[in-house]
mmCIF file of C-alpha atoms in Angstrom:
data_model
loop_
_atom_site.group_PDB
_atom_site.id
_atom_site.type_symbol
_atom_site.label_atom_id
_atom_site.label_comp_id
_atom_site.label_asym_id
_atom_site.label_seq_id
_atom_site.Cartn_x
_atom_site.Cartn_y
_atom_site.Cartn_z
ATOM 1 C CA THR A 1 -0.189 -0.170 -0.130
ATOM 2 C CA ILE A 2 1.208 3.261 -0.297
ATOM 3 C CA GLU A 3 1.156 4.324 3.730
ATOM 4 C CA GLU A 4 3.786 1.193 3.482
ATOM 5 C CA ASN A 5 5.763 2.252 1.221
ATOM 6 C CA LEU A 6 6.443 6.114 2.577
ATOM 7 C CA VAL A 7 8.225 4.489 5.369
ATOM 8 C CA ASP A 8 10.646 2.298 3.213
ATOM 9 C CA ALA A 9 12.516 5.228 2.207
ATOM 10 C CA LEU A 10 13.596 8.775 3.088
ATOM 11 C CA ILE A 11 15.980 11.158 1.974
ATOM 12 C CA TYR A 12 17.034 13.941 4.060
ATOM 13 C CA PRO A 13 18.857 16.622 4.422
ATOM 14 C CA ASN A 14 16.108 18.460 1.635
ATOM 15 C CA PRO A 15 17.098 20.476 0.180
ATOM 16 C CA SER A 16 20.765 19.877 0.325
ATOM 17 C CA SER A 17 24.117 21.391 -1.830
ATOM 18 C CA ASP A 18 26.624 18.531 -1.114
ATOM 19 C CA LEU A 19 25.538 15.404 0.593
ATOM 20 C CA VAL A 20 21.769 13.340 0.875
ATOM 21 C CA ASN A 21 21.074 10.400 2.675
ATOM 22 C CA LEU A 22 19.399 7.889 1.265
ATOM 23 C CA GLU A 23 17.433 5.459 4.591
ATOM 24 C CA VAL A 24 15.874 2.450 3.424
ATOM 25 C CA SER A 25 13.858 -0.705 4.774
ATOM 26 C CA ALA A 26 16.001 -3.366 5.597
ATOM 27 C CA SER A 27 13.434 -4.856 2.529
ATOM 28 C CA LEU A 28 15.000 -2.693 -0.311
ATOM 29 C CA LEU A 29 18.793 -3.937 0.831
ATOM 30 C CA ASP A 30 20.906 -5.314 -2.598
ATOM 31 C CA GLY A 31 18.717 -3.084 -4.491
ATOM 32 C CA GLU A 32 19.662 -0.175 -6.850
ATOM 33 C CA TYR A 33 19.425 3.955 -6.549
ATOM 34 C CA LYS A 34 19.218 6.163 -9.752
ATOM 35 C CA ILE A 35 19.113 9.665 -9.354
ATOM 36 C CA ILE A 36 17.318 11.218 -12.663
ATOM 37 C CA ASP A 37 16.953 14.644 -13.866
ATOM 38 C CA TYR A 38 13.901 16.520 -14.910
ATOM 39 C CA SER A 39 14.570 16.052 -17.898
ATOM 40 C CA GLY A 40 14.645 11.978 -17.238
ATOM 41 C CA ARG A 41 18.640 11.873 -17.674
ATOM 42 C CA THR A 42 20.157 9.526 -14.987
ATOM 43 C CA VAL A 43 22.703 11.553 -14.009
ATOM 44 C CA GLU A 44 23.970 9.419 -11.066
ATOM 45 C CA ALA A 45 23.330 5.474 -10.372
ATOM 46 C CA GLY A 46 24.622 2.932 -7.558
ATOM 47 C CA GLU A 47 23.381 0.158 -5.082
ATOM 48 C CA ILE A 48 22.088 0.165 -1.938
ATOM 49 C CA ASN A 49 24.445 -2.444 0.491
ATOM 50 C CA ASN A 50 23.392 -0.519 4.054
ATOM 51 C CA THR A 51 20.106 0.726 5.479
ATOM 52 C CA VAL A 52 21.654 4.346 5.062
ATOM 53 C CA VAL A 53 23.683 5.586 2.424
ATOM 54 C CA SER A 54 25.624 8.901 1.281
ATOM 55 C CA ILE A 55 25.873 10.012 -1.876
ATOM 56 C CA ASN A 56 27.553 13.031 -2.498
ATOM 57 C CA VAL A 57 25.131 15.312 -5.073
ATOM 58 C CA SER A 58 27.937 18.621 -5.284
ATOM 59 C CA LYS A 59 28.764 17.720 -8.526
ATOM 60 C CA HIS A 60 25.516 18.290 -10.105
ATOM 61 C CA ALA A 61 23.858 21.319 -10.995
ATOM 62 C CA ARG A 62 20.713 22.964 -9.185
ATOM 63 C CA GLY A 63 17.622 21.881 -9.537
ATOM 64 C CA SER A 64 14.826 19.188 -8.557
ATOM 65 C CA TYR A 65 16.033 15.254 -8.585
ATOM 66 C CA TYR A 66 14.165 11.721 -8.518
ATOM 67 C CA ILE A 67 15.707 9.483 -6.793
ATOM 68 C CA HIS A 68 14.614 5.921 -8.065
ATOM 69 C CA ILE A 69 14.689 2.610 -6.244
ATOM 70 C CA GLN A 70 14.628 -0.910 -6.819
ATOM 71 C CA LYS A 71 14.195 -4.340 -6.123
ATOM 72 C CA ASP A 72 12.862 -6.839 -7.473
ATOM 73 C CA GLU A 73 9.003 -5.514 -7.978
ATOM 74 C CA GLU A 74 9.251 -3.132 -5.739
ATOM 75 C CA THR A 75 10.360 0.242 -6.794
ATOM 76 C CA ILE A 76 9.986 3.367 -5.034
ATOM 77 C CA THR A 77 10.606 6.977 -6.496
ATOM 78 C CA ARG A 78 11.662 10.219 -4.259
ATOM 79 C CA THR A 79 11.871 13.842 -4.737
ATOM 80 C CA PHE A 80 14.764 16.108 -3.420
ATOM 81 C CA THR A 81 16.179 19.527 -4.592
ATOM 82 C CA LEU A 82 19.735 20.325 -4.339
ATOM 83 C CA GLN A 83 20.950 24.065 -3.893
#
């Protein structure tokens, strides 16, 4: 359900200027994330190997981004702002 998905992935601080933390539930361990800009271009991707993953986003342009988290059939999308 939607309510369950809300606790499966958090991204903070939001907005951010350098690092964002992706905190996921154990069910998403060994999944993957993609950071996608608003034009739909994947600007970064990586593996989720811990329940909290710190991602350095300082090299990307300011703006809003999607973070797409996937493991098996489960997919979650969150947004964050880089300022």
